[in-house]
């Protein structure tokens, strides 16, 4: 028998036998030989089934645990809504007779709501009546009817009219706020139908810098007691919104919020008594968790963009001929000695007869070299931005009648340099050359840049001077001139008749308009080329000016400015464009497609009415409450990006000096300040010591308000005077004393105060980009208080607008409790340090020498004692840096 063919049983050890018995007890079939496929397959399926069951139970348990830790967000309580922002208003005009109705070819309504445009809002005829229906913001609006595009008439049916400051009147209409029609707020109950916050509205979500956004929420007055914005993102935190104003039934809450990243996630906590809700994406929620799940998520993209450096600017306006004589070589032969008595004729220059027959022809020899020579003085003053009135070649002292837009006047640079230029053609920029005077100007700009200054030029693009070569060519060749279409010619004569800015056939011919280009195409091309020349000399932006101030900007059509802005920003995106517009200028600013800002004349008017005018005896002054209302209205005209770069001036080359308004109160602003015509009784006496003390509180307010402060040369040393030409006297320099008029001396205490106030402005970022609001004052009605807030950083301004010592209380924000508040305007608490000589672009700083006022942790208000006409600027101490110029 073959051993291989007969199977025999296998042997196992005792240990293995024991394992087999154990497995058998669990019902598992074990084969000592070859495993059985059927039983093996069944075992695998059974194991898989039990494993799947256990895994499902585990997942179900985890889901239950997760739900226990994270409850399902609750649904919203309600959607928020608010009364409409604009109210429908109907204007109506009916002529006195049918005959007069027949002369009406066009009728428009113009007012502060459309920047006084003579064509923006035409009225439609219905029988013998003309009607226009507009949507206006609540408040008092001034308006007039414009007949046939040139005749201005008041509304005979208007309930009220006010002086327009120029000897005439404007009609007024009071648009009632729809917020006032809401039911009174209930205690401890938030009304969702009386809350407004829209991320699509630039006024309520306004990106003002790469990492800063201003949030504005409106609610019915008395409907909320606290508002906080909560940031749940990677940099969590919460910041309070503060009351900006209570007006017409609505309360505005705002703050500037620092942001980290390209988007910002946030929601609001709203509190009214014991009621507390959360606002997110337009809905109210009962819990923070629910609001967090639906938080706003907004991109940090500004809809209106202005240069960020301009928000940090402190401007100094210079009239070159009257600032400083830096080179005797370019002086005109008939110039007046710098220290000569302003009111006396200078016989060597041929002055005789009536004072106003020769004063406009005076030249004092100020020049570009003098500006460059005094850059260290301006650095020590603390300013960091220079605005030069026109410097182009022109026969007048003011240079608003340019004979060239591409060359600097030789009286400001190098005498005779322009005569050496040969081969230039107006219409061919490739032939344009740089004169020696041009190079002096560019050297000054380069020196200013090295010392931390920005420089902008003043340009009158709506007109030129009679010596402008293209205009002379038209006078010579008439219709055959290649420049015949450049100007507004009324008759080809001979002689040629034309429209001019000052008067028909005057000294400043206006450029012709074009429906397609704004200005005639040849003019536009010339001005565009001149713009490139000064923004980027020889193609280098670093050597060019930093922007432009546009003289009489409304004289030029919007179409030109829109195209011109595109050109400017394509060359230098950070260039600044400032327009000269004396009234609200929404049409030029609110779309972000024309100017960055304006010279803020409404600010100057409000400051004059509050600080200089009187309330008693029929004065034109404002109460503290009215003043706050005026300021809020000024800030409501534009996006906050624009507000922050507007030039907040007190006076300029076109007004009397502010210090003289204390000696001449209650006059129409810019309407009765010229000795030669509007007011021969205007007082030109040197201001009193009290007037200079009062000016300091005005300066403190100017440095604290939202916008870029601007100083007219000489204000800081105490210069005074009526409007043009008295406001353009030669600068007072200490090293040139004594002057022929012994009253002309540098007011050293005032100069030191300017330095201190400017240093505080630069040292406290909240004063540059922070939100603004009024503070309630308890104790005296002639004390005004306001604040600026940037996140948790707050600055308080308090001014005593009375001749008495007062004791008052103002509220203090929660984040400042338990800390010291320093009065930056007081030498007792802060020492002013001038910059070291080696730091060529540095500015003065303030250094703490005492801790200031300690705010109790439980205190909700701050008690203060103010001397007559005193101002306080209170904030937690922030260390300053000498290197504060724009070169850094």
mmCIF file of N, CA and C in Angstrom, residues 632-682:
data_model
loop_
_atom_site.group_PDB
_atom_site.id
_atom_site.type_symbol
_atom_site.label_atom_id
_atom_site.label_comp_id
_atom_site.label_asym_id
_atom_site.label_seq_id
_atom_site.Cartn_x
_atom_site.Cartn_y
_atom_site.Cartn_z
ATOM 1 N N UNK A 632 -23.030 118.916 11.384
ATOM 2 C CA UNK A 632 -23.554 117.623 10.946
ATOM 3 C C UNK A 632 -24.062 117.695 9.513
ATOM 4 N N UNK A 633 -24.685 118.811 9.172
ATOM 5 C CA UNK A 633 -25.168 118.963 7.802
ATOM 6 C C UNK A 633 -24.008 119.015 6.818
ATOM 7 N N UNK A 634 -22.943 119.699 7.190
ATOM 8 C CA UNK A 634 -21.764 119.769 6.325
ATOM 9 C C UNK A 634 -21.207 118.368 6.076
ATOM 10 N N UNK A 635 -21.155 117.553 7.123
ATOM 11 C CA UNK A 635 -20.626 116.198 6.975
ATOM 12 C C UNK A 635 -21.602 115.279 6.240
ATOM 13 N N UNK A 636 -22.838 115.683 6.115
ATOM 14 C CA UNK A 636 -23.833 114.840 5.438
ATOM 15 C C UNK A 636 -23.824 115.016 3.927
ATOM 16 N N UNK A 637 -23.127 116.034 3.440
ATOM 17 C CA UNK A 637 -23.144 116.295 2.002
ATOM 18 C C UNK A 637 -22.456 115.185 1.200
ATOM 19 N N UNK A 638 -21.362 114.646 1.756
ATOM 20 C CA UNK A 638 -20.492 113.780 0.967
ATOM 21 C C UNK A 638 -20.175 112.487 1.703
ATOM 22 N N UNK A 639 -19.642 111.477 0.982
ATOM 23 C CA UNK A 639 -19.076 110.308 1.668
ATOM 24 C C UNK A 639 -17.958 110.749 2.611
ATOM 25 N N UNK A 640 -17.740 109.974 3.672
ATOM 26 C CA UNK A 640 -16.751 110.372 4.685
ATOM 27 C C UNK A 640 -15.345 110.409 4.101
ATOM 28 N N UNK A 641 -15.084 109.600 3.068
ATOM 29 C CA UNK A 641 -13.796 109.671 2.372
ATOM 30 C C UNK A 641 -13.533 111.093 1.899
ATOM 31 N N UNK A 642 -14.574 111.740 1.388
ATOM 32 C CA UNK A 642 -14.443 113.106 0.888
ATOM 33 C C UNK A 642 -14.332 114.090 2.043
ATOM 34 N N UNK A 643 -15.168 113.907 3.069
ATOM 35 C CA UNK A 643 -15.126 114.809 4.224
ATOM 36 C C UNK A 643 -13.710 114.913 4.792
ATOM 37 N N UNK A 644 -12.995 113.788 4.823
ATOM 38 C CA UNK A 644 -11.691 113.754 5.471
ATOM 39 C C UNK A 644 -10.601 114.466 4.684
ATOM 40 N N UNK A 645 -10.818 114.730 3.391
ATOM 41 C CA UNK A 645 -9.794 115.423 2.608
ATOM 42 C C UNK A 645 -10.211 116.832 2.228
ATOM 43 N N UNK A 646 -11.446 117.234 2.542
ATOM 44 C CA UNK A 646 -11.844 118.611 2.280
ATOM 45 C C UNK A 646 -10.934 119.564 3.032
ATOM 46 N N UNK A 647 -10.583 120.672 2.384
ATOM 47 C CA UNK A 647 -9.708 121.660 3.021
ATOM 48 C C UNK A 647 -10.543 122.554 3.937
ATOM 49 N N UNK A 648 -10.390 122.350 5.251
ATOM 50 C CA UNK A 648 -11.138 123.137 6.235
ATOM 51 C C UNK A 648 -10.415 124.450 6.491
ATOM 52 N N UNK A 649 -10.844 125.478 5.791
ATOM 53 C CA UNK A 649 -10.206 126.774 5.897
ATOM 54 C C UNK A 649 -11.013 127.711 6.782
ATOM 55 N N UNK A 650 -10.339 128.673 7.377
ATOM 56 C CA UNK A 650 -11.008 129.755 8.100
ATOM 57 C C UNK A 650 -11.072 131.008 7.240
ATOM 58 N N UNK A 651 -10.068 131.184 6.384
ATOM 59 C CA UNK A 651 -10.023 132.299 5.445
ATOM 60 C C UNK A 651 -9.108 131.906 4.293
ATOM 61 N N UNK A 652 -9.067 132.754 3.276
ATOM 62 C CA UNK A 652 -8.267 132.436 2.100
ATOM 63 C C UNK A 652 -7.915 133.725 1.380
ATOM 64 N N UNK A 653 -7.382 133.588 0.154
ATOM 65 C CA UNK A 653 -7.039 134.757 -0.648
ATOM 66 C C UNK A 653 -8.267 135.540 -1.077
ATOM 67 N N UNK A 654 -9.469 134.964 -0.895
ATOM 68 C CA UNK A 654 -10.702 135.611 -1.345
ATOM 69 C C UNK A 654 -11.584 136.107 -0.215
ATOM 70 N N UNK A 655 -11.124 136.062 1.025
ATOM 71 C CA UNK A 655 -11.946 136.517 2.159
ATOM 72 C C UNK A 655 -11.111 137.402 3.083
ATOM 73 N N UNK A 656 -11.792 138.054 4.012
ATOM 74 C CA UNK A 656 -11.071 138.762 5.056
ATOM 75 C C UNK A 656 -10.432 137.738 5.994
ATOM 76 N N UNK A 657 -9.459 138.169 6.766
ATOM 77 C CA UNK A 657 -8.806 137.263 7.711
ATOM 78 C C UNK A 657 -9.727 137.042 8.912
ATOM 79 N N UNK A 658 -9.724 135.809 9.411
ATOM 80 C CA UNK A 658 -10.674 135.440 10.457
ATOM 81 C C UNK A 658 -10.499 136.310 11.695
ATOM 82 N N UNK A 659 -9.280 136.643 12.060
ATOM 83 C CA UNK A 659 -9.043 137.429 13.277
ATOM 84 C C UNK A 659 -9.766 138.777 13.203
ATOM 85 N N UNK A 660 -9.906 139.338 11.996
ATOM 86 C CA UNK A 660 -10.594 140.625 11.859
ATOM 87 C C UNK A 660 -12.104 140.491 11.975
ATOM 88 N N UNK A 661 -12.622 139.289 11.888
ATOM 89 C CA UNK A 661 -14.069 139.110 12.039
ATOM 90 C C UNK A 661 -14.504 139.325 13.485
ATOM 91 N N UNK A 662 -13.588 139.146 14.428
ATOM 92 C CA UNK A 662 -13.921 139.481 15.817
ATOM 93 C C UNK A 662 -14.134 140.980 15.971
ATOM 94 N N UNK A 663 -13.452 141.768 15.126
ATOM 95 C CA UNK A 663 -13.596 143.220 15.176
ATOM 96 C C UNK A 663 -14.751 143.694 14.295
ATOM 97 N N UNK A 664 -15.294 142.777 13.469
ATOM 98 C CA UNK A 664 -16.378 143.115 12.544
ATOM 99 C C UNK A 664 -17.425 142.007 12.554
ATOM 100 N N UNK A 665 -18.079 141.792 13.688
ATOM 101 C CA UNK A 665 -19.030 140.664 13.755
ATOM 102 C C UNK A 665 -20.311 140.937 12.984
ATOM 103 N N UNK A 666 -21.026 139.841 12.722
ATOM 104 C CA UNK A 666 -22.382 139.880 12.176
ATOM 105 C C UNK A 666 -22.459 140.446 10.753
ATOM 106 N N UNK A 667 -21.383 140.271 9.986
ATOM 107 C CA UNK A 667 -21.411 140.665 8.586
ATOM 108 C C UNK A 667 -21.713 139.446 7.716
ATOM 109 N N UNK A 668 -22.366 139.629 6.574
ATOM 110 C CA UNK A 668 -22.572 138.497 5.653
ATOM 111 C C UNK A 668 -21.221 137.919 5.244
ATOM 112 N N UNK A 669 -21.110 136.613 5.284
ATOM 113 C CA UNK A 669 -19.831 135.986 4.955
ATOM 114 C C UNK A 669 -19.434 136.338 3.521
ATOM 115 N N UNK A 670 -18.262 136.923 3.379
ATOM 116 C CA UNK A 670 -17.704 137.319 2.084
ATOM 117 C C UNK A 670 -18.626 138.275 1.330
ATOM 118 N N UNK A 671 -19.505 138.960 2.074
ATOM 119 C CA UNK A 671 -20.439 139.864 1.412
ATOM 120 C C UNK A 671 -20.264 141.315 1.792
ATOM 121 N N UNK A 672 -19.539 141.585 2.875
ATOM 122 C CA UNK A 672 -19.366 142.973 3.306
ATOM 123 C C UNK A 672 -17.994 143.130 3.964
ATOM 124 N N UNK A 673 -16.958 142.636 3.272
ATOM 125 C CA UNK A 673 -15.619 142.646 3.869
ATOM 126 C C UNK A 673 -14.581 143.307 2.977
ATOM 127 N N UNK A 674 -15.040 144.073 1.979
ATOM 128 C CA UNK A 674 -14.117 144.779 1.093
ATOM 129 C C UNK A 674 -14.276 146.281 1.294
ATOM 130 N N UNK A 675 -13.193 146.929 1.659
ATOM 131 C CA UNK A 675 -13.243 148.361 1.942
ATOM 132 C C UNK A 675 -13.600 149.175 0.708
ATOM 133 N N UNK A 676 -13.151 148.743 -0.456
ATOM 134 C CA UNK A 676 -13.289 149.555 -1.668
ATOM 135 C C UNK A 676 -14.688 149.561 -2.251
ATOM 136 N N UNK A 677 -15.534 148.591 -1.861
ATOM 137 C CA UNK A 677 -16.874 148.584 -2.445
ATOM 138 C C UNK A 677 -17.954 148.138 -1.462
ATOM 139 N N UNK A 678 -17.898 146.900 -0.939
ATOM 140 C CA UNK A 678 -19.021 146.366 -0.191
ATOM 141 C C UNK A 678 -19.157 146.933 1.219
ATOM 142 N N UNK A 679 -18.071 147.431 1.806
ATOM 143 C CA UNK A 679 -18.172 147.929 3.181
ATOM 144 C C UNK A 679 -17.021 148.877 3.506
ATOM 145 N N UNK A 680 -17.162 150.157 3.179
ATOM 146 C CA UNK A 680 -16.092 151.116 3.497
ATOM 147 C C UNK A 680 -15.901 151.345 4.989
ATOM 148 N N UNK A 681 -16.835 150.847 5.808
ATOM 149 C CA UNK A 681 -16.742 151.041 7.257
ATOM 150 C C UNK A 681 -16.114 149.834 7.960
ATOM 151 N N UNK A 682 -15.629 148.890 7.203
ATOM 152 C CA UNK A 682 -14.988 147.711 7.795
ATOM 153 C C UNK A 682 -13.792 148.159 8.639
#
